[in-house]
mmCIF file of C-alpha atoms in Angstrom:
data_model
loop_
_atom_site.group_PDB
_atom_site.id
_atom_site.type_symbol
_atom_site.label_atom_id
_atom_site.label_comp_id
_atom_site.label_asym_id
_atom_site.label_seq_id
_atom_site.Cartn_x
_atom_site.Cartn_y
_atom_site.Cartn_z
ATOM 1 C CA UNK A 1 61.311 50.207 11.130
ATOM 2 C CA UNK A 2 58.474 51.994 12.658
ATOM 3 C CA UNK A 3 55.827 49.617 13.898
ATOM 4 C CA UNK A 4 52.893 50.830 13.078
ATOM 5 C CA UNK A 5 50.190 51.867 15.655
ATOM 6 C CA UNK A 6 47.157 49.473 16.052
ATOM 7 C CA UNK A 7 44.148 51.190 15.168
ATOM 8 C CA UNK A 8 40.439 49.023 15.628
ATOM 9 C CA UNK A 9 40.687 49.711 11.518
ATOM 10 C CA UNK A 10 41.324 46.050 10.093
ATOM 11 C CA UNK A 11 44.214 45.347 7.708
ATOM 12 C CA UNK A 12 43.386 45.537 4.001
ATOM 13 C CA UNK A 13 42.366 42.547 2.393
ATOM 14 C CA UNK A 14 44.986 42.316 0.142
ATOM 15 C CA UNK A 15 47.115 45.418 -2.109
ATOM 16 C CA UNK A 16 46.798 45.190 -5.732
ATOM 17 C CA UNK A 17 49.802 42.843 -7.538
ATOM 18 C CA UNK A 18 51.344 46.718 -8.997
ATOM 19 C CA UNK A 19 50.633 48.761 -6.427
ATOM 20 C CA UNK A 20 54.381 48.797 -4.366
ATOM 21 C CA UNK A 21 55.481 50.076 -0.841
ATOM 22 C CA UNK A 22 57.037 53.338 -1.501
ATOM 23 C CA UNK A 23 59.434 53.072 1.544
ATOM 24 C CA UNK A 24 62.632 53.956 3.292
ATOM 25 C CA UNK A 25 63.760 52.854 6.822
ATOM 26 C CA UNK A 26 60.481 53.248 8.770
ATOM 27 C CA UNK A 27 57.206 51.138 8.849
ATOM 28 C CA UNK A 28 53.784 53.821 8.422
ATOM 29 C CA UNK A 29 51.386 53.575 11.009
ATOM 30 C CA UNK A 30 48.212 51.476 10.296
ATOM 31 C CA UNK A 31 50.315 48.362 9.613
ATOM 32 C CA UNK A 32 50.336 47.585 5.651
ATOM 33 C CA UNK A 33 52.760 50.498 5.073
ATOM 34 C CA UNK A 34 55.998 51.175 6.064
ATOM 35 C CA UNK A 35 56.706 55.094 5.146
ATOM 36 C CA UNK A 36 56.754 56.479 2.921
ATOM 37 C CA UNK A 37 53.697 54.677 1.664
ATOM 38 C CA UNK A 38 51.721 55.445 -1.289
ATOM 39 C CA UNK A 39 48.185 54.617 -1.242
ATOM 40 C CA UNK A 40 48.194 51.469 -3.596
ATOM 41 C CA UNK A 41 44.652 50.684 -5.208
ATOM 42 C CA UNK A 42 43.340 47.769 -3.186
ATOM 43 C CA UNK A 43 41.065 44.888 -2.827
ATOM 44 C CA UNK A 44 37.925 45.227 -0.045
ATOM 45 C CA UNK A 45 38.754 45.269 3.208
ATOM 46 C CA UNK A 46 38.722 42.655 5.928
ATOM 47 C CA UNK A 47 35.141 42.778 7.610
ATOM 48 C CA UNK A 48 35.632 43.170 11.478
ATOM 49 C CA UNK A 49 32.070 42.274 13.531
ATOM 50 C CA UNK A 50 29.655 45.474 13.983
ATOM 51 C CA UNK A 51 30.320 47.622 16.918
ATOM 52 C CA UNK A 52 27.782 47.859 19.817
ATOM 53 C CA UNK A 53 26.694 51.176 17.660
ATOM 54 C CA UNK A 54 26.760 49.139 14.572
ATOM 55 C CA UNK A 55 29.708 50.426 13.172
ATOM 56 C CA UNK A 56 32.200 48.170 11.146
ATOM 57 C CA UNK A 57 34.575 50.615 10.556
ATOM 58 C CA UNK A 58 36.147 53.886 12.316
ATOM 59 C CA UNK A 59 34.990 56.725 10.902
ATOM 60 C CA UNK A 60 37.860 58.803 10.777
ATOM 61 C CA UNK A 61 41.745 56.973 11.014
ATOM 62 C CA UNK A 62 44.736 58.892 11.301
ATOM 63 C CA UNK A 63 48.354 57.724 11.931
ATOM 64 C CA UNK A 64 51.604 60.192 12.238
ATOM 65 C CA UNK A 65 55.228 58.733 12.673
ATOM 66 C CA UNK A 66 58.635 59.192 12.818
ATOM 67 C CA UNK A 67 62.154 57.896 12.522
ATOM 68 C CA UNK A 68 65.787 59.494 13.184
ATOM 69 C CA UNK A 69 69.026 57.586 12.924
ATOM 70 C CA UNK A 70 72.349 58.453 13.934
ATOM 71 C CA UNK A 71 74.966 59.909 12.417
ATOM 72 C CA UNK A 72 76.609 57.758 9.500
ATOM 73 C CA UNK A 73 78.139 57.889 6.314
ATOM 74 C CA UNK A 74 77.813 57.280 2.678
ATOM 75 C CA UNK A 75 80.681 54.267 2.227
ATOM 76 C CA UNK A 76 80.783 55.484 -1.635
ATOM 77 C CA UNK A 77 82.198 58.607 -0.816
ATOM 78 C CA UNK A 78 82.308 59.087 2.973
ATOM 79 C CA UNK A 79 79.939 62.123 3.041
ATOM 80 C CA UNK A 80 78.266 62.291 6.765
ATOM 81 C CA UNK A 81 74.543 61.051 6.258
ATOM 82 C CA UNK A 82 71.884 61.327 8.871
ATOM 83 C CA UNK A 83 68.416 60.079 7.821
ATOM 84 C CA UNK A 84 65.088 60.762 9.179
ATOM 85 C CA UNK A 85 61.427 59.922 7.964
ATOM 86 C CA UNK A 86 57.870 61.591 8.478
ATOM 87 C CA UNK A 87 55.167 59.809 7.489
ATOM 88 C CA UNK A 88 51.090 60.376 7.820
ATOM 89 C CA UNK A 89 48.517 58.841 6.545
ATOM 90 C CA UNK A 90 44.387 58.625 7.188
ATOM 91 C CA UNK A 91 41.273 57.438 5.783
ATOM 92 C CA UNK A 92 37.997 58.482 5.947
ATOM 93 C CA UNK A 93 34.962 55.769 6.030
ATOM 94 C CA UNK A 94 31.933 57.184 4.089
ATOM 95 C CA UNK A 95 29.699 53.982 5.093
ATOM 96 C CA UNK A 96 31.132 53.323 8.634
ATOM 97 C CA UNK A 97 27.810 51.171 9.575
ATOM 98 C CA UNK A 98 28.242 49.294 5.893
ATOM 99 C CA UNK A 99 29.827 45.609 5.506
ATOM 100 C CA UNK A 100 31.206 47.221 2.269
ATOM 101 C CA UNK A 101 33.225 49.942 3.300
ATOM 102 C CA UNK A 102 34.261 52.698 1.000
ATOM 103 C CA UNK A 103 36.479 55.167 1.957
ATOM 104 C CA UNK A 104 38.796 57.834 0.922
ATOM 105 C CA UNK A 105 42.192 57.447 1.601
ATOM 106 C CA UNK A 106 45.915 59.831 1.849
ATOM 107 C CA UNK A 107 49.600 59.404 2.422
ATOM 108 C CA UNK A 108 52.191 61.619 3.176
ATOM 109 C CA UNK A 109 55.887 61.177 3.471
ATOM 110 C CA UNK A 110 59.116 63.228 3.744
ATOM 111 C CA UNK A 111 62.672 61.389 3.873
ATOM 112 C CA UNK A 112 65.559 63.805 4.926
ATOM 113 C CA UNK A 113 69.009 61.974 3.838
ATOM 114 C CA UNK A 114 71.012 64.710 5.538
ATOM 115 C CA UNK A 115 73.729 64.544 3.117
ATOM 116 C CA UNK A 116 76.048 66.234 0.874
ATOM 117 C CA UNK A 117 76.359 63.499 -1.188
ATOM 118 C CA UNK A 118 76.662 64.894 -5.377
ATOM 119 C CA UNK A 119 75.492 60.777 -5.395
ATOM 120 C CA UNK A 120 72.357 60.956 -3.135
ATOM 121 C CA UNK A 121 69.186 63.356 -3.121
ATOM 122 C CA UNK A 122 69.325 65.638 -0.405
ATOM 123 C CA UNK A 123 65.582 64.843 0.244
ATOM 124 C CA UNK A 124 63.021 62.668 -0.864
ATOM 125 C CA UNK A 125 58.493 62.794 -0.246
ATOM 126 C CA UNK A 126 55.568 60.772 -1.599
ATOM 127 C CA UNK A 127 52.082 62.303 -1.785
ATOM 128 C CA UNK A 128 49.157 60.079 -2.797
ATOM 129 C CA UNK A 129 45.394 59.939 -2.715
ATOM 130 C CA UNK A 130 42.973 57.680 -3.264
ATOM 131 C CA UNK A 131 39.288 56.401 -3.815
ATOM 132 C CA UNK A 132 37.781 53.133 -3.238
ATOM 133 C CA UNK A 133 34.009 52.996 -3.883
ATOM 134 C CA UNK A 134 31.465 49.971 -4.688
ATOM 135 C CA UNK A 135 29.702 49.764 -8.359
ATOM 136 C CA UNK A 136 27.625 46.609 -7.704
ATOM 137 C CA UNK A 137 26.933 43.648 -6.928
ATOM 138 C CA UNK A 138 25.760 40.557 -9.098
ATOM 139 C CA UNK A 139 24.569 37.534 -7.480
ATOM 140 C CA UNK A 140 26.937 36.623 -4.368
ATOM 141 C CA UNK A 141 29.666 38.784 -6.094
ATOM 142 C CA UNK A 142 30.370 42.490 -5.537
ATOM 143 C CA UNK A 143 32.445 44.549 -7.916
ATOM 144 C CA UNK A 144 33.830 47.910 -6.868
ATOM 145 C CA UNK A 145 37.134 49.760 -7.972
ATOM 146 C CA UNK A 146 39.785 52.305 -7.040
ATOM 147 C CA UNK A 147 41.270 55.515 -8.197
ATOM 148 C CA UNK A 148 43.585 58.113 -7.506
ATOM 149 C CA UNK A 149 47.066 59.829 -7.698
ATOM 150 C CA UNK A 150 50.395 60.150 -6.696
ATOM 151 C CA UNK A 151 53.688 61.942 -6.470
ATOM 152 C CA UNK A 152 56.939 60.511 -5.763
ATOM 153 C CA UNK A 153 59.988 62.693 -6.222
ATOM 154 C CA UNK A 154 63.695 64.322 -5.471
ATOM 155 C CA UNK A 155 61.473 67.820 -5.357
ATOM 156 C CA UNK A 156 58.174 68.105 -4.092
ATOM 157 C CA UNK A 157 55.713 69.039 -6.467
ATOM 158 C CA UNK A 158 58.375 69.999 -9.166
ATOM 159 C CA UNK A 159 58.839 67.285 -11.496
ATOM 160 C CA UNK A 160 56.093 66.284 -13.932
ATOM 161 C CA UNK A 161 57.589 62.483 -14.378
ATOM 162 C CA UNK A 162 56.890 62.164 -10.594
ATOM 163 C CA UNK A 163 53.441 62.231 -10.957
ATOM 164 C CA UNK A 164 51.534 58.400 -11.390
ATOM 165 C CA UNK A 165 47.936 57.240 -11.565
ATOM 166 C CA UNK A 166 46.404 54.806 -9.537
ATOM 167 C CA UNK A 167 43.438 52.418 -10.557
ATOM 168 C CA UNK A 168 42.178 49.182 -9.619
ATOM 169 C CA UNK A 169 38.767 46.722 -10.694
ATOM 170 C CA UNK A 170 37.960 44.306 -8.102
ATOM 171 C CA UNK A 171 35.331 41.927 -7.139
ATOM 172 C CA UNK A 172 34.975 39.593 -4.213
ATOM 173 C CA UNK A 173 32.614 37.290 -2.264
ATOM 174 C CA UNK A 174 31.947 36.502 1.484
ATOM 175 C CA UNK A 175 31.956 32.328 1.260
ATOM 176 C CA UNK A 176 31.033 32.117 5.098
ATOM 177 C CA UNK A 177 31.723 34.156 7.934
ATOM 178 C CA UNK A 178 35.363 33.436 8.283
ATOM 179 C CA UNK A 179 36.490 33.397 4.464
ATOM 180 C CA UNK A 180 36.226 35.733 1.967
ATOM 181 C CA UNK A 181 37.631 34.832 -2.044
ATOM 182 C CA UNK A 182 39.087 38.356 -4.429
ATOM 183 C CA UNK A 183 39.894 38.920 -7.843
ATOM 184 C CA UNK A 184 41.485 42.158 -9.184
ATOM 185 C CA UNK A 185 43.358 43.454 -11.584
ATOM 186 C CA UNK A 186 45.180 46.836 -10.808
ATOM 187 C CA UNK A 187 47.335 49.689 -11.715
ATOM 188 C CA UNK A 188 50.009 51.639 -9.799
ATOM 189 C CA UNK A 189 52.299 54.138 -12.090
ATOM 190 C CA UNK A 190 54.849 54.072 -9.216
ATOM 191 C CA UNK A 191 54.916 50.137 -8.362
ATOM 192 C CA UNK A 192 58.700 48.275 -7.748
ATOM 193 C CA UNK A 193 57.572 45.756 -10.528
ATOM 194 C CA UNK A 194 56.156 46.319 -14.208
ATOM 195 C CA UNK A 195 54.853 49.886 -13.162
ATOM 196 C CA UNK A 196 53.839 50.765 -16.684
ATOM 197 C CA UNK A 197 50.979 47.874 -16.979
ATOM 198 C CA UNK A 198 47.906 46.379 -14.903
ATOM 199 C CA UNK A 199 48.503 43.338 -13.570
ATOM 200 C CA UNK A 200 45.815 40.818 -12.053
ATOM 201 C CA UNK A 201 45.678 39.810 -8.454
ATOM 202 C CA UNK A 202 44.085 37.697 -5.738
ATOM 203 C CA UNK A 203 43.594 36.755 -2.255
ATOM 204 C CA UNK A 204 41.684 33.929 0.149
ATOM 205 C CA UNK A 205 41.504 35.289 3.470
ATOM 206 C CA UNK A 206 40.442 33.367 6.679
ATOM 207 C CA UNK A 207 40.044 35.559 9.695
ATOM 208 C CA UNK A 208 39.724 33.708 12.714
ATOM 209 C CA UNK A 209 40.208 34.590 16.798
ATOM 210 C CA UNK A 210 43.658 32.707 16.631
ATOM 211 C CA UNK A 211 44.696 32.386 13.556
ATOM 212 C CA UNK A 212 43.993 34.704 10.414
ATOM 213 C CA UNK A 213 45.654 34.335 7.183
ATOM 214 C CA UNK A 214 45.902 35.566 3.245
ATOM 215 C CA UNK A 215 46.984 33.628 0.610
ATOM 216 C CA UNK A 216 47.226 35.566 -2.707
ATOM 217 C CA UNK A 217 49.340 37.629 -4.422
ATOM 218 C CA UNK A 218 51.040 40.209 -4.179
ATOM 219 C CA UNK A 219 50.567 39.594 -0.679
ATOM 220 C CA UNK A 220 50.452 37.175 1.704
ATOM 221 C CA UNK A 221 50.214 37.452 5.825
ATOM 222 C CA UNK A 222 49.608 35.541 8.845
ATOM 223 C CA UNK A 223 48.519 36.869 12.083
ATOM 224 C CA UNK A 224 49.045 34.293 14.969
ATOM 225 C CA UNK A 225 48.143 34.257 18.588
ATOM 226 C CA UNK A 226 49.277 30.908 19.596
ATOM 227 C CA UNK A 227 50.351 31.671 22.883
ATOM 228 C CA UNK A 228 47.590 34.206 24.730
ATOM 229 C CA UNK A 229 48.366 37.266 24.876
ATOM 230 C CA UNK A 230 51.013 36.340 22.542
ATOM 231 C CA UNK A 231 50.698 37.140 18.701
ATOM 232 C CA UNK A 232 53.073 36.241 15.953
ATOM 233 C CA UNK A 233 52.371 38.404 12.237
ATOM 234 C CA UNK A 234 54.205 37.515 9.344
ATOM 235 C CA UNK A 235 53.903 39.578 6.010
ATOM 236 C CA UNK A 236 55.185 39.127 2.219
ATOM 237 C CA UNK A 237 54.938 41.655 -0.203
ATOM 238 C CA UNK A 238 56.273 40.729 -4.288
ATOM 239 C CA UNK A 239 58.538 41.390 -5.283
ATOM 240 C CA UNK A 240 61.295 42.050 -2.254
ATOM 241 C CA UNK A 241 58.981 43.317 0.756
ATOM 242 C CA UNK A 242 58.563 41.306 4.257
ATOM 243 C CA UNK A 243 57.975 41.675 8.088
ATOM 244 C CA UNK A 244 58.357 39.550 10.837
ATOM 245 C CA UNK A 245 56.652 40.448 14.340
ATOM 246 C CA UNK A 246 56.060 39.059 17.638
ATOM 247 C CA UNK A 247 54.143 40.904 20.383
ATOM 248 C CA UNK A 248 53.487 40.567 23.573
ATOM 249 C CA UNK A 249 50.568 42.183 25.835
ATOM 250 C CA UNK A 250 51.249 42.997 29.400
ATOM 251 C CA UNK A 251 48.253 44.238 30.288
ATOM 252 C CA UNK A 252 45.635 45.420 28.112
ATOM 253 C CA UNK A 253 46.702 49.086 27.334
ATOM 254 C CA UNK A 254 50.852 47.971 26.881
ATOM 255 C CA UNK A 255 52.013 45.362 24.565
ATOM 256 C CA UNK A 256 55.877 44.667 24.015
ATOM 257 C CA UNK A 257 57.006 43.789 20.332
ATOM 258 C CA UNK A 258 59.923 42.869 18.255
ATOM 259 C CA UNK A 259 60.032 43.091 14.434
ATOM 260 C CA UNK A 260 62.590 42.364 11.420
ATOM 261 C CA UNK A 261 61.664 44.076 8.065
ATOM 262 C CA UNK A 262 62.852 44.580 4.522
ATOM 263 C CA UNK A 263 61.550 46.705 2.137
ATOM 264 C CA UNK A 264 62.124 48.595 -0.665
ATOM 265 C CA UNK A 265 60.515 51.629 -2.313
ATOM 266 C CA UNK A 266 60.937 53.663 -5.821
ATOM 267 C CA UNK A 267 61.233 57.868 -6.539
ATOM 268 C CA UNK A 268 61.651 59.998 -9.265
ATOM 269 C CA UNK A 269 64.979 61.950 -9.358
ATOM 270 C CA UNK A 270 64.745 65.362 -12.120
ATOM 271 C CA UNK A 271 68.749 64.048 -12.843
ATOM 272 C CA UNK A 272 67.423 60.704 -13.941
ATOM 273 C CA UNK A 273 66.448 59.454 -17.537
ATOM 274 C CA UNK A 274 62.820 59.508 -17.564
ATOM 275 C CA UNK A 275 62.590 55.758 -17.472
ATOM 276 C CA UNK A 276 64.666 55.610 -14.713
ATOM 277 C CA UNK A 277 63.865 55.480 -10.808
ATOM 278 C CA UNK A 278 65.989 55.585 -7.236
ATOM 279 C CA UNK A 279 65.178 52.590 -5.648
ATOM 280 C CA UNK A 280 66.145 52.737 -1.710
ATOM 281 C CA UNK A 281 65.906 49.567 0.426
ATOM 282 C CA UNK A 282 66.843 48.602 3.903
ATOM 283 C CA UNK A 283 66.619 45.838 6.158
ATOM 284 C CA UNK A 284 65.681 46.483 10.266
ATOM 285 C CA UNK A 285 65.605 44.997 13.363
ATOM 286 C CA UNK A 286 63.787 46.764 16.370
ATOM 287 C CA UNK A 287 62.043 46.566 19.750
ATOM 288 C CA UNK A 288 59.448 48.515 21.619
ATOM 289 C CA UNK A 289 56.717 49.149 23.555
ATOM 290 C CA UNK A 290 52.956 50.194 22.479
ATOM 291 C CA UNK A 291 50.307 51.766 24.656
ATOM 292 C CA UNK A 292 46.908 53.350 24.868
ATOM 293 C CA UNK A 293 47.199 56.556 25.721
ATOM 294 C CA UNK A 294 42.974 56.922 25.577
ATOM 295 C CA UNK A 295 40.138 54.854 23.808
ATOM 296 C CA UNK A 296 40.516 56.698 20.589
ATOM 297 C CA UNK A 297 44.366 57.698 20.990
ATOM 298 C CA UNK A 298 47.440 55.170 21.046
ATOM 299 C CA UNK A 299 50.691 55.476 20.556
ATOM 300 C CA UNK A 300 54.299 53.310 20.292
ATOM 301 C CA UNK A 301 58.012 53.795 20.567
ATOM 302 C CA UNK A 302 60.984 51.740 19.436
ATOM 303 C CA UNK A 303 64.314 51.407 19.296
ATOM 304 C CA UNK A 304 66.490 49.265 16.889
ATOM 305 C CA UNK A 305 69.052 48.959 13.850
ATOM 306 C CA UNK A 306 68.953 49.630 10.384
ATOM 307 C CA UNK A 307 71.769 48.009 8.407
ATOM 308 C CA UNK A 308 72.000 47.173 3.953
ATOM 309 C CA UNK A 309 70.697 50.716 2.920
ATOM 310 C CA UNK A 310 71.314 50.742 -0.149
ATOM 311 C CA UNK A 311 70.355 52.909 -3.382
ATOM 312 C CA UNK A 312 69.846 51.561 -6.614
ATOM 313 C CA UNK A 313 68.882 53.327 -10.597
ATOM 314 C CA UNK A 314 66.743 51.393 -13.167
ATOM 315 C CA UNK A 315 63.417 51.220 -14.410
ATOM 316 C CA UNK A 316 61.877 48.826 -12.145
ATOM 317 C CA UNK A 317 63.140 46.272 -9.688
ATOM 318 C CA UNK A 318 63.783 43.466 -12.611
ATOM 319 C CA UNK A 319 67.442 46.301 -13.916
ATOM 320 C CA UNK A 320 67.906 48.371 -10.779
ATOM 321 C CA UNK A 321 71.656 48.666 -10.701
ATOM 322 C CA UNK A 322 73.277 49.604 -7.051
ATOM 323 C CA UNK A 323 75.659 52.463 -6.978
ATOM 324 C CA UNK A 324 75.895 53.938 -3.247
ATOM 325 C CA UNK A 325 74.873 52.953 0.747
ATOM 326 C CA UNK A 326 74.841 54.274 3.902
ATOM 327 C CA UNK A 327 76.305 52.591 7.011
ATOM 328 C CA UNK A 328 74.477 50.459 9.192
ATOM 329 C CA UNK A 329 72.921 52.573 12.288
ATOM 330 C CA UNK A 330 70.991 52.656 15.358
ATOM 331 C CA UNK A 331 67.389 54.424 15.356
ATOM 332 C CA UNK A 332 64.488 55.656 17.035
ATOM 333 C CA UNK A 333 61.101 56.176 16.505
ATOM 334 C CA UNK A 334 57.868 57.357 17.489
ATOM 335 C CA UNK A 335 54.505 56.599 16.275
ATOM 336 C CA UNK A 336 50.617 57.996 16.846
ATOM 337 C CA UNK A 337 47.286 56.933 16.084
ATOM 338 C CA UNK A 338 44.081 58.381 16.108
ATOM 339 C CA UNK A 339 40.611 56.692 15.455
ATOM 340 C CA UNK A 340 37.122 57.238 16.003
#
């Protein structure tokens, strides 16, 4: 629901098959994420061309956003409910001049449900970090992996269960300048699906002037200008996450966009069984403007409507039963991005 703000950082290659979208009605800044996002253990990064420094990668990325809607209900109970989202997150590049980036990486998030609701959380907030570092490389292959935490809870910092591990093992190969071929296998202890156990991934990506593209899972994208100036990005997520966006540049510092999105994330609530999660999920439709503000500051606002919030409790994605939802509503948000 937020778009996020386009940074000169590249998207991820691809996100590890368990690491899921922690999310509620916003997208995170830095595309990949829609807020609250925890930092999922990943796969090496698209390589953008060297700078006229030499650089590869921003040194220092940081994105801030935010969402309010309006005034709504609950239509289990008809308890007023006004949400609103916060979300940061940055990552620092230790090797900005290096092909093979590593980096260390944070999210934060805060979800305000503004409700009195005895069947809803008054708030909810995700917390992660992560590592992503190289270990070698053997022949045309290099191997690296990822590692870090999170915390994804009713009450910030008070619930043991709400803290997960992240951890990924990946290896990948350049096959020309254009393609690049991954294999991983990775770990996310707060994932929509199967968060209790690795599971393998992998991606082909072709990146291209018009057309780039990942086929893999758990994600696959497609980023589009087939018109200039005129760029169409599509994005699936497994199990239930997707994005649909077409932009338009005016001139070079403004670009107009429209987006649809659905997504779904997972937290723990201190009520719940232990084995059980709130799942919240939303679909979106919005419309904005971004800008560059300065070369190493940009910024975006949107308007739009979020309707099929709904709130679900189960394990994972597979038993999540639905027991409450909030009315469909109008929202706004602002986004900001810093890079250098």
């Amino acid at each position: 629901m937020i778009r996020p703000c386009v940074s000169t950082r590249y998207l991820l290659m691809a996100t590890c098959a368990a690491a899921a979208i922690l999310c509620g009605p916003l997208r995170g800044s830095a595309q990949t994420t829609t807020a609250p996002a925890a930092m999922a253990p990943v796969a090496p990064q698209d390589v953008p061309a060297a700078s006229p420094a030499g650089s590869y990668w921003d040194l220092l990325d940081i994105n801030n956003s935010y969402v309010l809607e309006s005034k709504g209900t609950v239509r289990n109970d008809n308890s007023p409910a006004q949400l609103s989202w916060m979300h940061s997150q940055g990552t620092v590049n230790f090797q900005p001049t290096s092909r093979d980036s590593e980096d260390a990486s944070y999210s934060l998030d805060y979800i305000n449900l503004g409700t009195t609701s005895p069947l809803l959380p008054r708030q909810l907030s995700a917390e992660s970090l992560r590592l992503d570092l190289g270990l070698a490389k053997i022949g045309k292959w290099n191997v690296g992996f990822s590692i870090g935490a999170g915390y994804a809870g009713s009450t910030p910092f008070n619930d043991a269960h709400a803290i997960y591990g992240i951890a990924s093992l990946f290896t990948y190969t350049r096959l020309n300048q254009h393609d690049t071929l991954a294999f991983y296998l990775g770990y996310n202890g707060n994932s929509q699906f199967m968060p209790d156990v690795p599971l393998p991934g992998f991606a082909f990506q072709h990146r291209g002037k018009i057309l780039s593209y990942t086929i893999g899972l758990p994600e696959t994208s497609l980023k589009w200008t087939f018109l200039p100036r005129t760029t169409l990005s599509l994005k699936y997520e497994v199990p239930f996450d997707g994005r649909a966006e077409l932009a338009y540049q005016i001139i070079k510092p403004i670009s107009l966009f429209t987006d649809f999105e659905t997504r779904t994330g997972a937290f723990r609530v201190d009520s719940y069984p232990t084995s059980d999660r709130l799942f919240i999920s939303y679909d979106s439709l919005a419309a904005g403007v971004e800008f560059s503000l300065l070369r190493h500051l940009k910024g975006n606002i949107s308007g739009g409507y979020v309707f099929n919030q709904e709130f679900a409790q189960g394990f994972d994605a597979r038993d999540a039963r639905s027991f409450a939802s909030i009315t469909n509503q109008p929202f706004v948000s602002f986004g900001m991005a810093v890079n250098f």
